[in-house]
PDB file of C-alpha atoms and ligand atoms in Angstrom:
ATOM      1  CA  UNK A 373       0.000   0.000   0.000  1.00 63.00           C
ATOM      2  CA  UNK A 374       2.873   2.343   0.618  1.00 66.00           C
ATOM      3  CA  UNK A 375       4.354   1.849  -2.944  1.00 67.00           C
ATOM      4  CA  UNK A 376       0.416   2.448  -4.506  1.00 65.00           C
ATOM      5  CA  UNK A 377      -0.153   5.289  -2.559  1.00 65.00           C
ATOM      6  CA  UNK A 378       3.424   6.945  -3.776  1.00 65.00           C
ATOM      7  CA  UNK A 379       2.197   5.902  -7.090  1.00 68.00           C
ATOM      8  CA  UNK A 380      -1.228   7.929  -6.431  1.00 65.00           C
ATOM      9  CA  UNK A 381       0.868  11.114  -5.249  1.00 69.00           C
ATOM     10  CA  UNK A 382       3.386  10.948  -8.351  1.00 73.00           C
ATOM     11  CA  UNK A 383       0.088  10.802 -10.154  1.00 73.00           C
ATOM     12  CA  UNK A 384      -1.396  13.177  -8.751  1.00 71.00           C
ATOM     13  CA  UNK A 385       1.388  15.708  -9.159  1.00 72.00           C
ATOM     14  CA  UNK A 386       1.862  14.377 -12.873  1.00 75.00           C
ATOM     15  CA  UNK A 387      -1.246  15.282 -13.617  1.00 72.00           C
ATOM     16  CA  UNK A 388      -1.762  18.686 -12.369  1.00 73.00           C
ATOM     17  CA  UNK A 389       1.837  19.788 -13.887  1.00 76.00           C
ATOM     18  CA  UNK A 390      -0.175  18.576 -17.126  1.00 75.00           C
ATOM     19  CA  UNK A 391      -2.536  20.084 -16.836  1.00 73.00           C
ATOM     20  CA  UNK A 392      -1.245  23.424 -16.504  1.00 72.00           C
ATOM     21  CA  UNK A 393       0.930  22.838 -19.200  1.00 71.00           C
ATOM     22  CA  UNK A 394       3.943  22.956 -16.929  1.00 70.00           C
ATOM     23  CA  UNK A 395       5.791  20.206 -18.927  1.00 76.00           C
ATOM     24  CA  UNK A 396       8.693  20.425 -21.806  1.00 79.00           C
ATOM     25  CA  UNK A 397       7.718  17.770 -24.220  1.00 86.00           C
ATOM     26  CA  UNK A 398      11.358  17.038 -25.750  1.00 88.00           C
ATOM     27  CA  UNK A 399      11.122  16.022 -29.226  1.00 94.00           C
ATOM     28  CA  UNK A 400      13.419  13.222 -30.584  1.00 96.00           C
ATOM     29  CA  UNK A 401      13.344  10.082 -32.661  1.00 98.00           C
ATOM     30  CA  UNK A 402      11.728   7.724 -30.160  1.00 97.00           C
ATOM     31  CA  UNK A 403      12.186   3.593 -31.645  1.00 98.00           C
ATOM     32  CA  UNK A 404       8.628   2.412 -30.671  1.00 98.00           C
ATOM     33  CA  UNK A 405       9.493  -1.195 -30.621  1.00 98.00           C
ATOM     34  CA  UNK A 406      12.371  -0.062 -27.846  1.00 97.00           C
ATOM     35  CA  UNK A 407       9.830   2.061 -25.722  1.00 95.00           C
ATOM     36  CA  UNK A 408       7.407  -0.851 -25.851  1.00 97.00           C
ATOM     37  CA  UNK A 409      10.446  -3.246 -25.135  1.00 96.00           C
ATOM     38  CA  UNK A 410      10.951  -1.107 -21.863  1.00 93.00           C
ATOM     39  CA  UNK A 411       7.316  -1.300 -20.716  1.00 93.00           C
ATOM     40  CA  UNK A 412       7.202  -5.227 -20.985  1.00 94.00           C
ATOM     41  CA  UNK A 413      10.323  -5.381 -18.957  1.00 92.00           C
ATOM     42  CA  UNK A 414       8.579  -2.925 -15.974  1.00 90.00           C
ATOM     43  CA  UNK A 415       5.747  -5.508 -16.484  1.00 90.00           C
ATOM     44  CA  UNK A 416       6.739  -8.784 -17.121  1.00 91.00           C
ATOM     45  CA  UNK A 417       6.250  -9.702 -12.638  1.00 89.00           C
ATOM     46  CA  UNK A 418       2.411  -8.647 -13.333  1.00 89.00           C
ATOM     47  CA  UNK A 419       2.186 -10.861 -16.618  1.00 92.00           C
ATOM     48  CA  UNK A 420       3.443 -13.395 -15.218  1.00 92.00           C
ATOM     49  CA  UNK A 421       1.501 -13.666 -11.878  1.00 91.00           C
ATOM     50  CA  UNK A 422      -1.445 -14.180 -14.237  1.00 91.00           C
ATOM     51  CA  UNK A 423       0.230 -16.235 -16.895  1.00 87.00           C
ATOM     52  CA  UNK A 424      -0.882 -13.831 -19.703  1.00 95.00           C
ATOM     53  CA  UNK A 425       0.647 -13.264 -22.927  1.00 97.00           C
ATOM     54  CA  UNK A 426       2.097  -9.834 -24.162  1.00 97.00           C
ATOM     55  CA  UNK A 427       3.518  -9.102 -27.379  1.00 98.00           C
ATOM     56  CA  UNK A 428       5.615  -6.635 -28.896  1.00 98.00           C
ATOM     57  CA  UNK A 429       4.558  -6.619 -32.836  1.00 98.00           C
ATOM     58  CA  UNK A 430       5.884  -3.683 -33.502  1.00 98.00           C
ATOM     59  CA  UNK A 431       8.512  -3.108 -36.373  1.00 98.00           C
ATOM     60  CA  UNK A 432      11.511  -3.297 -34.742  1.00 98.00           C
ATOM     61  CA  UNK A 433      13.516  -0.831 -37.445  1.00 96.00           C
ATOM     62  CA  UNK A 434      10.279   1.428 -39.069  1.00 95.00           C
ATOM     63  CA  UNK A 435       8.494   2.581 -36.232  1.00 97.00           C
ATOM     64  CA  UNK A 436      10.319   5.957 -35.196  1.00 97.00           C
ATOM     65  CA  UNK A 437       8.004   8.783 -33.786  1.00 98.00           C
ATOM     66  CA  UNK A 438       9.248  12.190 -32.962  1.00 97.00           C
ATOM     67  CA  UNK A 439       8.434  12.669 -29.356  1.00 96.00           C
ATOM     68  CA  UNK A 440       9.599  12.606 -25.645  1.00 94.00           C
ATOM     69  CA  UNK A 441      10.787   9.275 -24.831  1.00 92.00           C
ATOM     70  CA  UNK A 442       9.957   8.840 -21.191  1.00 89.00           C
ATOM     71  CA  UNK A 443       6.431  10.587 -21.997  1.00 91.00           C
ATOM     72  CA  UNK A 444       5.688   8.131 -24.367  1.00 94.00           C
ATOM     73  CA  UNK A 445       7.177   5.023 -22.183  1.00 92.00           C
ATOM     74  CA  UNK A 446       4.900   7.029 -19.800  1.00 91.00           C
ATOM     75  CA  UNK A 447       1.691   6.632 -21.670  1.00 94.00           C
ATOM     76  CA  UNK A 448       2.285   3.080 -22.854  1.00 95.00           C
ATOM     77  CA  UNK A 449       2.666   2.084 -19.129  1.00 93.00           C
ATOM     78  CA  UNK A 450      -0.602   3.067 -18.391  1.00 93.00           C
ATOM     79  CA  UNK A 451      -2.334   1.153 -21.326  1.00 96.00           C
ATOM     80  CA  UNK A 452      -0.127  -1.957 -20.960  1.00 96.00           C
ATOM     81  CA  UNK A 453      -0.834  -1.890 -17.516  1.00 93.00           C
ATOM     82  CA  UNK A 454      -4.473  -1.236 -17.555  1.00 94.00           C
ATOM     83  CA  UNK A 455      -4.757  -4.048 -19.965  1.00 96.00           C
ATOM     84  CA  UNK A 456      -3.092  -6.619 -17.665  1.00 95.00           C
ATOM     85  CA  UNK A 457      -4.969  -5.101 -14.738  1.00 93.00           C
ATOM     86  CA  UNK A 458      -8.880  -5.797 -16.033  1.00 94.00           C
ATOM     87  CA  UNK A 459      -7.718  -8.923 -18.597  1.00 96.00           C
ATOM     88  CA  UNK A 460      -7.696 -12.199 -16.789  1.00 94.00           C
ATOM     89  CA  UNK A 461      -6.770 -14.216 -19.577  1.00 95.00           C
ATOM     90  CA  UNK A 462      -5.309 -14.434 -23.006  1.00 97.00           C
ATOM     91  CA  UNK A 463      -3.057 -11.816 -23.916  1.00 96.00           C
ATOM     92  CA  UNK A 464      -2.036  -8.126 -24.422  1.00 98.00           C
ATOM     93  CA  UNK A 465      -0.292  -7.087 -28.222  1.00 98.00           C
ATOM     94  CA  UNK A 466       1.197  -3.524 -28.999  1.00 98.00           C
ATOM     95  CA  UNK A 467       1.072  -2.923 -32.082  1.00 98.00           C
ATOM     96  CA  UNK A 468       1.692   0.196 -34.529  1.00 98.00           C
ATOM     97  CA  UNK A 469       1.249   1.529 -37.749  1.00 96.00           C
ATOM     98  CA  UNK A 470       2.560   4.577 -40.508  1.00 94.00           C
ATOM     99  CA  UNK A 471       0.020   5.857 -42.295  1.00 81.00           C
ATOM    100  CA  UNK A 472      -3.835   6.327 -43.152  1.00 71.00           C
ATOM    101  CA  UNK A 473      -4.818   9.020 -43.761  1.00 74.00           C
ATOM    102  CA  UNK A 474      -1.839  10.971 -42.581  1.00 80.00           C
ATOM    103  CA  UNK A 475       1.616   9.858 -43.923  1.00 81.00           C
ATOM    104  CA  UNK A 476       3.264  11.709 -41.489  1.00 93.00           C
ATOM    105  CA  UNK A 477       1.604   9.835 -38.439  1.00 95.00           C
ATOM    106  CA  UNK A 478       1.722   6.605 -36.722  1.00 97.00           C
ATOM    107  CA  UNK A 479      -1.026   4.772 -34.955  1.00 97.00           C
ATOM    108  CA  UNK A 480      -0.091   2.972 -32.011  1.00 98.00           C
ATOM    109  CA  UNK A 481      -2.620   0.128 -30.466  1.00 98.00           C
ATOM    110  CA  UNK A 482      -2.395  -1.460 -27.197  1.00 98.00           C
ATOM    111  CA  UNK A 483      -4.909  -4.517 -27.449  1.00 98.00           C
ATOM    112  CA  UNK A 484      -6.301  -6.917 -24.575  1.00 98.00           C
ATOM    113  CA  UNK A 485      -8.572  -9.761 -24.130  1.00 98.00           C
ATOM    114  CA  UNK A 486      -9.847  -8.446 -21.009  1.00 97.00           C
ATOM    115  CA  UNK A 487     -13.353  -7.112 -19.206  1.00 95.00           C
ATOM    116  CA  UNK A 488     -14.261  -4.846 -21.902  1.00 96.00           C
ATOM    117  CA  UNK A 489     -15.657  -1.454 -21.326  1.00 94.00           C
ATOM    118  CA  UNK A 490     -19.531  -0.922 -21.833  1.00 93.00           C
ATOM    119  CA  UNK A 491     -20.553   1.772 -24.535  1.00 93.00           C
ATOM    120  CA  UNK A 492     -21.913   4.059 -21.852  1.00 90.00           C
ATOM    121  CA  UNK A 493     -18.713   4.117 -19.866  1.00 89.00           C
ATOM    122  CA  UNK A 494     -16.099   4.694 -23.127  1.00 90.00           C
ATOM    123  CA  UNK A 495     -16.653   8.212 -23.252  1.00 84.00           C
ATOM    124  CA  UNK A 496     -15.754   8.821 -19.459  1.00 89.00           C
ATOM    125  CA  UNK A 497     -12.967   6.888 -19.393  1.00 91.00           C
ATOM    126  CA  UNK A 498     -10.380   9.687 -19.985  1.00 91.00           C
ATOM    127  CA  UNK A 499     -11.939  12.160 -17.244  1.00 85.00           C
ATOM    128  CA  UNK A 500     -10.057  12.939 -14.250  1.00 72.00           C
ATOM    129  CA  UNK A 501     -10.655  10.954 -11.587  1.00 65.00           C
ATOM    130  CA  UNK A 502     -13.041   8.276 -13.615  1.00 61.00           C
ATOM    131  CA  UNK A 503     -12.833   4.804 -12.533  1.00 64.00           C
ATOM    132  CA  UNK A 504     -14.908   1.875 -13.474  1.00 61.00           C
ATOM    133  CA  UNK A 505     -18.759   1.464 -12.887  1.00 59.00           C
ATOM    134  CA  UNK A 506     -18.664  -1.651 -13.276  1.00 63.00           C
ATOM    135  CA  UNK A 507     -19.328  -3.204  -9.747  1.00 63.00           C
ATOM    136  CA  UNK A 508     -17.674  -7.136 -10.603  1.00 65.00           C
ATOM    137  CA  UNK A 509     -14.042  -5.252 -11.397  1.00 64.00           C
ATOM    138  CA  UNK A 510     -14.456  -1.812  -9.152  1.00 65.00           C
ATOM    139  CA  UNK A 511     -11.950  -3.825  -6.991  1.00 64.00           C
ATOM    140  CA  UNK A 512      -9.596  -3.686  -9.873  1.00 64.00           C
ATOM    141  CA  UNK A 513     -10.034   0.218 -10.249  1.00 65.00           C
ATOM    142  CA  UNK A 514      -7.060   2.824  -9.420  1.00 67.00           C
ATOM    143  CA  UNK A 515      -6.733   6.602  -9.355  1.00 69.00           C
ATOM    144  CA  UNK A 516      -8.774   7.305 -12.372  1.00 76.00           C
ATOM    145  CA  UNK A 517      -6.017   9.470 -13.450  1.00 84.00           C
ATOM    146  CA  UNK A 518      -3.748   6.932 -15.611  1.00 89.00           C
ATOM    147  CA  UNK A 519      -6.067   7.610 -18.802  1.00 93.00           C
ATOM    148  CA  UNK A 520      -6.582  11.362 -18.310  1.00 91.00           C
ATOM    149  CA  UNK A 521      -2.642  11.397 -18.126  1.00 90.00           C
ATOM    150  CA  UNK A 522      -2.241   9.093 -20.982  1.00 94.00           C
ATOM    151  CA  UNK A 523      -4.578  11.353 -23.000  1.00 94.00           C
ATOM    152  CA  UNK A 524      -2.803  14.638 -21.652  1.00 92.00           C
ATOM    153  CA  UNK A 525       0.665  13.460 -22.665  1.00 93.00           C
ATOM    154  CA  UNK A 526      -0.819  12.298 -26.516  1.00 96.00           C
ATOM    155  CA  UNK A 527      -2.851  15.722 -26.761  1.00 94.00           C
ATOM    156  CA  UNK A 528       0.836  17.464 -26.067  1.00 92.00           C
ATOM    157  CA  UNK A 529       2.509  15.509 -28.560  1.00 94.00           C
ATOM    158  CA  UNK A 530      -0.378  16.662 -31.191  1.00 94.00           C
ATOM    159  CA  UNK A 531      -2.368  13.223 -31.068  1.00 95.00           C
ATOM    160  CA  UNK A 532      -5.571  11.887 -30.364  1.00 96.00           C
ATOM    161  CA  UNK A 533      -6.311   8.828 -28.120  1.00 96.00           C
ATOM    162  CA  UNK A 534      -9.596   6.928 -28.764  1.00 96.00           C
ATOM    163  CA  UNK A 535     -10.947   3.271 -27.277  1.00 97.00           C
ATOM    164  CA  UNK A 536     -12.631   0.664 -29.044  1.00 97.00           C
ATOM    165  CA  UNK A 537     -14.387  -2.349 -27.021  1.00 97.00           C
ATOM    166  CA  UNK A 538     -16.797  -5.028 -26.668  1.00 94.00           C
ATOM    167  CA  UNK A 539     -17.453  -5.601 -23.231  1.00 94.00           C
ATOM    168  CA  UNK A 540     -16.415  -9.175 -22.385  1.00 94.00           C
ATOM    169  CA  UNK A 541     -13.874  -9.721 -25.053  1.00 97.00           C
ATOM    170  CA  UNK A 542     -11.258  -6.991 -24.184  1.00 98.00           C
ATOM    171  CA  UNK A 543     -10.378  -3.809 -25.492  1.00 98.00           C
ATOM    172  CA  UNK A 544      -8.520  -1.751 -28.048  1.00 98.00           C
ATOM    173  CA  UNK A 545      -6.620   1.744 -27.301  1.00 98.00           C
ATOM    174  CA  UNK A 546      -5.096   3.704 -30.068  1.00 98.00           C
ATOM    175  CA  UNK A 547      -3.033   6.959 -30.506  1.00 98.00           C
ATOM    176  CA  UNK A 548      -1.273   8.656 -32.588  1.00 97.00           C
ATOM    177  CA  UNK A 549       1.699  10.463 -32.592  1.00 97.00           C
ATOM    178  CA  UNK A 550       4.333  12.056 -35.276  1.00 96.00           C
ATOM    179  CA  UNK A 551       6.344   9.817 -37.484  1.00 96.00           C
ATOM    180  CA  UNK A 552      10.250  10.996 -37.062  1.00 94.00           C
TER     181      UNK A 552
HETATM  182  P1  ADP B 591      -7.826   3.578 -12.979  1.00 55.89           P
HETATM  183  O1  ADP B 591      -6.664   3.950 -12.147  1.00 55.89           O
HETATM  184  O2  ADP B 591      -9.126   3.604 -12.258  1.00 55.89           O
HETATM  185  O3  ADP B 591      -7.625   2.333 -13.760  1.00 55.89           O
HETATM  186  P2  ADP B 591      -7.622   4.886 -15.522  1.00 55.89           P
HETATM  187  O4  ADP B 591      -7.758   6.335 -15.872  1.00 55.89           O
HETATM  188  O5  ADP B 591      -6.335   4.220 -15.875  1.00 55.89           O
HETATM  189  O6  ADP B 591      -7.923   4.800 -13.990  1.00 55.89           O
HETATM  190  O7  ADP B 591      -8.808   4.081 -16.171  1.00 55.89           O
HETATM  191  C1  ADP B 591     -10.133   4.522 -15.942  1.00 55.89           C
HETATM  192  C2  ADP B 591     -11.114   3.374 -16.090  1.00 55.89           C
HETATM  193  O8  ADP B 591     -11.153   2.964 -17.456  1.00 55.89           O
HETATM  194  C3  ADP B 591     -10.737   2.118 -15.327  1.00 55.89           C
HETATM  195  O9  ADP B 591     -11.108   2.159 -13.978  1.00 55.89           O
HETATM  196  C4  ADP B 591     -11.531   1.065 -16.114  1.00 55.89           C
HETATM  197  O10 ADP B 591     -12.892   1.097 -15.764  1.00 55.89           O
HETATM  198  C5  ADP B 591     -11.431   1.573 -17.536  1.00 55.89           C
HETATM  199  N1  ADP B 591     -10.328   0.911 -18.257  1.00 55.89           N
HETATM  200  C6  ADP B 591      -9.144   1.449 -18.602  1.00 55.89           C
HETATM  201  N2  ADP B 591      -8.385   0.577 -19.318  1.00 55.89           N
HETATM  202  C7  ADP B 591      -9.130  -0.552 -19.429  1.00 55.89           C
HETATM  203  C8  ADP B 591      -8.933  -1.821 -20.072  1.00 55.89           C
HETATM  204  N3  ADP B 591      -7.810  -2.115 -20.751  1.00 55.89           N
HETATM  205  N4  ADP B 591      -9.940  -2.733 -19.986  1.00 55.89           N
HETATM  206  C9  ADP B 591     -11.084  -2.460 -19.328  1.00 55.89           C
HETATM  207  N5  ADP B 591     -11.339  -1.272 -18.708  1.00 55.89           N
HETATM  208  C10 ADP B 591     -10.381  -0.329 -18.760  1.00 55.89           C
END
């Protein structure tokens, strides 16, 4: 409980230095495969505990953005580690992807095989302070800040961060962010 609630403080303090804007967002090639390489590491205890699967299937050489690295190790520590908190089995893949309809932009997905999130709860999700309805996982629930941080640190990189979902088969996060 000591480590969480140091985790809730940092959080806390994160978020508000966010919020005002009181962050330098460096911007340098940032190997997404490497950030994502970094993340598993932090989480492979977690994955294990609940003998889940997580994959890296991002291009190891292609996938540069142009961002701040420990931002964007930052955000993807928050989706990989919401998706092994509310996924009890199968697996988590990070994926991500140039183009669309922006050349210039990559899409990065964080994908789980988890809870789900009902349709009436997706559009909360990124609020301050917003943690689940949902009364069979509210034990799994946090801060309700790791989203609105996530979606903080993609707005200041010039992305957008949406969710995709079907409650009972996992769920789907995506961003974007500036190809290097
Ligand atoms: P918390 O600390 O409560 O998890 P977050 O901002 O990280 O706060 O997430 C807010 C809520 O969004 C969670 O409590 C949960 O209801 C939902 N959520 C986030 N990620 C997932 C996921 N991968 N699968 C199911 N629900 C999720």
């Amino acid at each position: 409980s000591g480590s969480r609630l140091a985790g809730l403080v940092n959080d806390i303090l994160d978020f508000s230095k966010l919020k005002h804007d009181d962050i330098l967002i460096n911007r340098e090639p940032v190997n997404l495969y490497d950030a994502t390489q970094v993340v598993i590491s932090i989480t492979r205890p977690l994955v294990e505990k609940k003998s889940l699967t997580i994959r890296n299937s991002i291009d190891p050489l292609s996938m540069i953005a142009l961002g701040d690295e420990s931002r964007i190790q930052q955000a993807l520590l928050n989706l990989v580690g919401n998706a092994i908190r509310f996924t009890e089995k199968g697996g988590i893949t990070i994926n991500a992807v140039a183009g669309g309809d922006d050349d210039n932009l990559i899409t990065v997905s964080v994908e789980d095989t988890g809870v789900g999130i009902p349709p009436d709860q997706r559009e909360h999700i990124f609020d301050t302070y917003e943690t689940t309805a949902q009364p069979t996982v509210r034990h799994l629930a946090g801060s309700g800040l790791g989203l609105a941080i996530t979606k903080k640190i993609v707005e200041l990189h010039g992305g957008t961060i949406r969710v995709e979902s079907e409650p009972g088969k996992g769920s789907r996060f995506y961003f974007t962010i500036q190809r290097s």
